[in-house]
Amino acid sequence: MPKYYYDQLIRKRLAWMLMYKKINNVSKVCLYFGISRKCFYKWLKRYEDSGGDPAASLIDRSKRPRRSPMLTHEYIQSIIIRLRKTTSFGPDRIRLFLLKDYNISLPRSTIYAILKRNGFIEKPKKMRRKPKCYQMPSPGYLQVDIKLLGGYRPGSFVQYSAQDDSTRIKFTKLYQERSTSNSLDFLQYIFRRFPFKIRHIRTDNDSVFTNAYTGEPKTHSLRQPRTHPFTLSCKGLGIKHKLNRPSCPEQNGKVERSHRTDGEEFYRLQKIRNLDHLVKERKKYDEFFNNKRPHMGLQGCTPLQKLQTFPYYKTVTYVYS
């Protein structure tokens, strides 16, 4: 389990102890946190026995048995290890050698466990599951992301991007830095621009979008973590804010891929790196992208043509930036 998980467990159980010290009433503590008296007294005893050390007492103890009566004899283990070192055989061949040369019958799983315990079995590389391609059935589900223009060098810019999952209609805005205030400004900007109701916004776990991996884990155990202003603004506009799983940029794959297109078709052709100039040209490109540029992910249709396939939006003739 990751350290973050254990820190959360300790904080949760420490909150029980602190509240009990404050009000000295077990029933109220159990009722408030939704735990049984038996559970509370178990952790209280451990906490008091440790002298009030949360890290030592409020974490789950190992469930490993103290004795293993069925443990394979050390002599047999030494034979298995020697065979492995001299032959590099796996559990199946070692099992046959033991049976043939030593008249010892052991299950394959036991031999495998001995080899693994002694460091002869390497952990297999975890194969990443290939993400499934999907497309939302209707407009209103946006992917929002940030593109750094020029990295972290002085004078670089930041592009905020929002792309609809279904129609690929996309709006961008350039800023001099990435910040929570700019994220809120961009939210208001796209809320006024998209020609349909925004139902859902998906972002990564950047601190300009969420507190989940920055402020929230540091919040005092007795305080409710503060909701991020971006999430609150989404809620105020009737929009559901959803986060990617950590290290899963493919969940925002469409807007991530559009950043590559931006680099190839827009920024590579810009000779002037002035913010005012880029803002002006970027708006023109967004209009071209949404209304005239064929999108191969839409079988050659433009985002506007895709939008017009939905009965409610047949009358939309142009998407303005």
Coordinates of C-alpha atoms in Angstrom, one line a residue:
M1 CA 0.0 0.0 0.0
P2 CA 1.3 3.5 -0.7
K3 CA 2.4 5.8 2.1
Y4 CA -0.5 8.2 1.3
Y5 CA -3.0 5.4 2.2
Y6 CA -1.4 4.8 5.6
D7 CA -1.2 8.5 6.3
Q8 CA -4.9 8.8 5.7
L9 CA -5.6 5.9 8.0
I10 CA -3.5 7.4 10.8
R11 CA -5.2 10.8 10.4
K12 CA -8.7 9.2 10.5
R13 CA -8.0 7.2 13.7
L14 CA -6.1 10.1 15.4
A15 CA -9.3 12.2 14.9
W16 CA -11.2 9.6 17.0
M17 CA -8.6 10.0 19.8
L18 CA -8.5 13.8 19.7
M19 CA -12.2 14.1 19.8
Y20 CA -12.4 11.6 22.7
K21 CA -9.8 13.6 24.7
K22 CA -11.8 16.8 24.0
I23 CA -15.4 15.5 25.0
N24 CA -14.5 12.4 27.0
N25 CA -17.6 10.6 25.7
V26 CA -17.1 7.3 23.8
S27 CA -20.8 7.0 22.6
K28 CA -20.7 10.5 21.0
V29 CA -17.4 9.8 19.3
C30 CA -18.6 6.5 17.9
L31 CA -21.9 8.0 16.7
Y32 CA -20.1 11.0 15.0
F33 CA -17.6 8.8 13.1
G34 CA -19.9 5.8 12.5
I35 CA -17.8 3.2 14.3
S36 CA -18.5 0.6 16.9
R37 CA -17.5 0.9 20.6
K38 CA -15.5 -2.3 20.2
C39 CA -13.5 -0.8 17.3
F40 CA -12.9 2.4 19.2
Y41 CA -11.7 0.7 22.4
K42 CA -9.3 -1.5 20.4
W43 CA -7.6 1.5 18.9
L44 CA -7.7 3.5 22.2
K45 CA -5.9 0.8 24.0
R46 CA -3.2 0.6 21.4
Y47 CA -2.9 4.4 21.4
E48 CA -2.5 4.6 25.2
D49 CA -0.1 1.6 25.3
S50 CA 2.2 3.3 22.9
G51 CA 2.3 6.5 25.0
G52 CA 0.3 8.5 22.4
D53 CA 2.4 7.8 19.4
P54 CA 0.1 7.8 16.3
A55 CA 2.6 6.3 13.8
A56 CA 3.3 3.3 16.1
S57 CA -0.2 2.6 17.3
L58 CA -2.8 3.7 14.8
I59 CA -1.7 1.6 11.8
D60 CA -2.8 -1.9 11.0
R61 CA -0.5 -4.6 12.4
S62 CA 0.9 -7.3 10.2
K63 CA -1.3 -10.4 9.9
R64 CA 1.6 -12.7 9.1
P65 CA 1.5 -15.8 11.3
R66 CA 4.2 -16.0 14.0
R67 CA 4.9 -19.7 13.4
S68 CA 4.6 -21.7 10.2
P69 CA 4.3 -25.4 11.1
M70 CA 4.1 -26.4 7.4
L71 CA 7.3 -24.5 6.5
T72 CA 9.6 -26.6 4.3
H73 CA 12.7 -28.0 6.0
E74 CA 15.8 -25.8 5.7
Y75 CA 17.7 -28.8 4.2
I76 CA 15.2 -29.1 1.3
Q77 CA 15.2 -25.3 0.8
S78 CA 19.0 -25.4 0.5
I79 CA 18.7 -28.1 -2.2
I80 CA 16.2 -26.0 -4.2
I81 CA 18.4 -22.9 -3.9
R82 CA 21.5 -24.8 -5.0
L83 CA 19.7 -26.3 -8.0
R84 CA 18.5 -22.9 -9.0
K85 CA 22.0 -21.3 -8.8
T86 CA 23.6 -24.1 -10.7
T87 CA 21.0 -24.7 -13.4
S88 CA 18.7 -21.6 -13.5
F89 CA 15.8 -24.0 -13.7
G90 CA 12.3 -22.9 -12.9
P91 CA 9.9 -24.5 -10.4
D92 CA 8.6 -27.2 -12.7
R93 CA 12.1 -28.7 -13.6
I94 CA 13.3 -28.3 -10.0
R95 CA 10.3 -30.3 -8.9
L96 CA 11.2 -33.2 -11.3
F97 CA 14.8 -33.2 -10.1
L98 CA 13.8 -33.3 -6.4
L99 CA 11.5 -36.3 -7.2
K100 CA 14.1 -38.1 -9.3
D101 CA 17.3 -37.5 -7.4
Y102 CA 16.2 -37.0 -3.8
N103 CA 12.8 -38.8 -3.8
I104 CA 11.3 -35.5 -2.4
S105 CA 7.8 -34.6 -3.6
L106 CA 6.9 -30.9 -3.3
P107 CA 4.1 -28.9 -5.0
R108 CA 5.2 -26.5 -7.7
S109 CA 3.7 -23.6 -5.7
T110 CA 5.9 -24.4 -2.7
I111 CA 9.1 -24.4 -4.8
Y112 CA 8.0 -21.1 -6.5
A113 CA 7.4 -19.5 -3.0
I114 CA 10.9 -20.6 -1.8
L115 CA 12.5 -19.1 -4.9
K116 CA 10.6 -15.9 -4.6
R117 CA 11.3 -15.5 -0.9
N118 CA 15.1 -15.9 -1.7
G119 CA 15.0 -13.3 -4.5
F120 CA 15.3 -15.6 -7.5
I121 CA 11.9 -14.6 -9.0
E122 CA 11.8 -11.1 -10.4
K123 CA 8.5 -9.3 -10.3
P124 CA 7.1 -9.3 -13.8
K125 CA 6.7 -6.0 -15.5
K126 CA 3.2 -4.8 -15.3
M127 CA 1.7 -4.5 -18.8
R128 CA -0.3 -1.3 -19.2
R129 CA -3.7 -2.0 -20.5
K130 CA -4.3 -0.3 -23.9
P131 CA -6.9 2.4 -23.5
K132 CA -10.2 1.7 -25.3
C133 CA -11.3 4.3 -27.8
Y134 CA -14.6 5.8 -27.1
Q135 CA -16.7 8.8 -28.0
M136 CA -19.5 10.4 -26.0
P137 CA -22.9 10.1 -27.6
S138 CA -23.8 13.8 -27.2
P139 CA -22.1 17.2 -26.9
G140 CA -21.4 18.7 -23.5
Y141 CA -18.6 16.5 -22.2
L142 CA -15.4 18.5 -22.2
Q143 CA -11.7 17.6 -21.7
V144 CA -9.7 20.5 -20.3
D145 CA -5.9 20.7 -20.2
I146 CA -2.9 23.0 -20.1
K147 CA -0.1 23.2 -22.7
L148 CA 3.2 25.0 -21.8
L149 CA 4.6 27.0 -24.6
G150 CA 8.3 27.2 -24.3
G151 CA 8.6 25.2 -21.2
Y152 CA 9.4 27.0 -17.9
R153 CA 11.7 29.6 -19.4
P154 CA 11.1 33.3 -18.7
G155 CA 8.8 34.8 -21.3
S156 CA 7.0 31.5 -22.0
F157 CA 3.2 31.3 -22.3
V158 CA 0.5 28.9 -21.2
Q159 CA -2.4 27.7 -23.3
Y160 CA -5.6 26.5 -21.7
S161 CA -7.6 24.2 -23.9
A162 CA -11.1 22.8 -23.8
Q163 CA -12.3 20.2 -26.3
D164 CA -15.7 18.6 -26.6
D165 CA -15.4 14.8 -26.6
S166 CA -18.2 14.2 -29.1
T167 CA -17.9 17.0 -31.7
R168 CA -14.2 17.9 -31.2
I169 CA -15.2 21.6 -31.0
K170 CA -12.3 23.3 -29.2
F171 CA -11.6 26.7 -27.6
T172 CA -8.3 27.9 -26.3
K173 CA -7.0 30.9 -24.4
L174 CA -3.4 32.1 -23.8
Y175 CA -2.1 33.3 -20.5
Q176 CA 1.3 34.3 -19.1
E177 CA 1.1 31.7 -16.3
R178 CA -0.9 28.8 -15.0
S179 CA -2.8 29.7 -11.9
T180 CA -6.1 29.1 -10.2
S181 CA -7.4 32.5 -11.1
N182 CA -6.6 31.9 -14.8
S183 CA -8.3 28.5 -14.6
L184 CA -11.5 30.2 -13.2
D185 CA -11.3 32.9 -16.0
F186 CA -10.9 30.2 -18.6
L187 CA -14.0 28.3 -17.2
Q188 CA -16.1 31.5 -17.6
Y189 CA -14.6 32.0 -21.1
I190 CA -15.6 28.5 -22.4
F191 CA -19.0 28.6 -20.7
R192 CA -19.9 31.6 -22.9
R193 CA -18.3 30.2 -26.1
F194 CA -19.5 26.6 -26.5
P195 CA -22.8 26.5 -28.5
F196 CA -24.3 23.9 -26.2
K197 CA -24.8 23.3 -22.5
I198 CA -21.6 22.1 -20.7
R199 CA -22.6 19.1 -18.5
H200 CA -19.2 17.6 -17.6
I201 CA -15.6 18.7 -17.4
R202 CA -12.6 16.3 -17.0
T203 CA -9.2 17.6 -16.0
D204 CA -5.9 16.1 -14.7
N205 CA -4.8 16.5 -11.1
D206 CA -2.9 19.8 -11.5
S207 CA -3.1 22.0 -8.4
V208 CA -4.8 24.7 -10.6
F209 CA -7.8 22.3 -10.9
T210 CA -7.9 20.3 -7.6
N211 CA -6.6 20.0 -4.0
A212 CA -6.7 16.2 -4.1
Y213 CA -3.0 15.7 -4.1
T214 CA -1.7 19.0 -2.6
G215 CA -3.7 20.7 0.1
E216 CA -6.2 17.9 0.9
P217 CA -3.6 15.4 2.4
K218 CA -2.2 18.2 4.6
T219 CA -5.5 19.2 6.0
H220 CA -5.8 18.8 9.8
S221 CA -7.6 15.5 10.7
L222 CA -10.5 17.4 12.4
R223 CA -11.1 19.8 9.6
Q224 CA -13.0 19.2 6.4
P225 CA -10.7 19.5 3.4
R226 CA -11.4 22.7 1.4
T227 CA -13.0 22.2 -2.0
H228 CA -11.0 23.7 -4.8
P229 CA -12.4 27.0 -6.3
F230 CA -12.4 25.4 -9.8
T231 CA -14.7 22.6 -8.6
L232 CA -16.9 25.1 -6.7
S233 CA -17.2 27.3 -9.9
C234 CA -18.1 24.2 -12.0
K235 CA -20.8 23.3 -9.4
G236 CA -22.2 26.9 -9.5
L237 CA -22.5 26.6 -13.3
G238 CA -24.3 23.3 -13.1
I239 CA -21.2 21.4 -14.4
K240 CA -19.8 18.1 -13.0
H241 CA -16.0 18.3 -12.4
K242 CA -14.3 14.9 -12.8
L243 CA -10.6 14.1 -12.4
N244 CA -8.3 11.7 -14.3
R245 CA -6.8 8.8 -12.4
P246 CA -3.2 9.7 -11.4
S247 CA -0.7 9.1 -14.3
C248 CA -3.4 8.4 -16.8
P249 CA -3.2 11.2 -19.4
E250 CA -5.0 9.0 -21.9
Q251 CA -8.3 9.7 -20.1
N252 CA -7.9 13.2 -21.6
G253 CA -6.6 11.8 -24.8
K254 CA -8.5 13.9 -27.3
V255 CA -7.4 17.3 -25.9
E256 CA -3.8 15.9 -25.3
R257 CA -3.7 14.8 -29.0
S258 CA -5.0 18.2 -30.1
H259 CA -2.0 19.9 -28.5
R260 CA 0.2 18.0 -30.9
T261 CA -1.9 19.4 -33.8
D262 CA -1.5 22.9 -32.3
G263 CA 2.2 22.6 -32.4
E264 CA 2.3 21.2 -36.0
E265 CA -0.3 23.4 -37.6
F266 CA -0.2 26.6 -35.7
Y267 CA 2.8 27.4 -33.4
R268 CA 5.3 26.0 -35.9
L269 CA 4.1 28.6 -38.5
Q270 CA 4.2 31.6 -36.1
K271 CA 7.3 33.7 -36.6
I272 CA 6.3 36.4 -34.0
R273 CA 6.3 35.2 -30.4
N274 CA 4.4 38.2 -29.0
L275 CA 1.5 37.4 -26.7
D276 CA -0.9 39.9 -28.2
H277 CA -0.1 38.7 -31.7
L278 CA -0.5 35.0 -30.7
V279 CA -3.9 35.7 -29.0
K280 CA -5.2 37.3 -32.1
E281 CA -4.0 34.6 -34.5
R282 CA -5.1 31.8 -32.1
K283 CA -8.7 33.0 -32.2
K284 CA -8.6 32.9 -36.0
Y285 CA -7.2 29.3 -35.9
D286 CA -9.8 28.2 -33.4
E287 CA -12.5 29.4 -35.8
F288 CA -10.8 27.6 -38.7
F289 CA -10.4 24.4 -36.6
N290 CA -14.1 24.4 -35.6
N291 CA -15.7 25.4 -38.9
K292 CA -13.5 24.4 -41.8
R293 CA -10.7 22.0 -40.9
P294 CA -11.6 18.3 -41.7
H295 CA -11.0 16.1 -38.6
M296 CA -9.9 12.5 -39.4
G297 CA -11.3 11.3 -36.1
L298 CA -14.7 12.3 -37.4
Q299 CA -14.2 10.6 -40.8
G300 CA -13.3 13.8 -42.5
C301 CA -16.2 15.9 -41.1
T302 CA -15.5 19.3 -39.5
P303 CA -16.5 19.8 -35.8
L304 CA -19.3 22.0 -37.0
Q305 CA -20.6 19.3 -39.4
K306 CA -20.5 16.8 -36.5
L307 CA -22.5 19.2 -34.3
Q308 CA -25.1 19.5 -37.0
T309 CA -25.7 15.7 -37.0
F310 CA -27.5 16.2 -33.6
P311 CA -31.2 17.2 -34.3
Y312 CA -31.2 20.0 -31.7
Y313 CA -28.1 21.7 -33.3
K314 CA -29.0 21.5 -37.0
T315 CA -29.6 25.2 -37.2
V316 CA -26.1 26.1 -36.0
T317 CA -24.3 27.5 -39.0
Y318 CA -21.0 28.8 -37.4
V319 CA -19.0 28.4 -34.3
Y320 CA -17.6 31.8 -33.2
S321 CA -14.4 32.2 -31.1

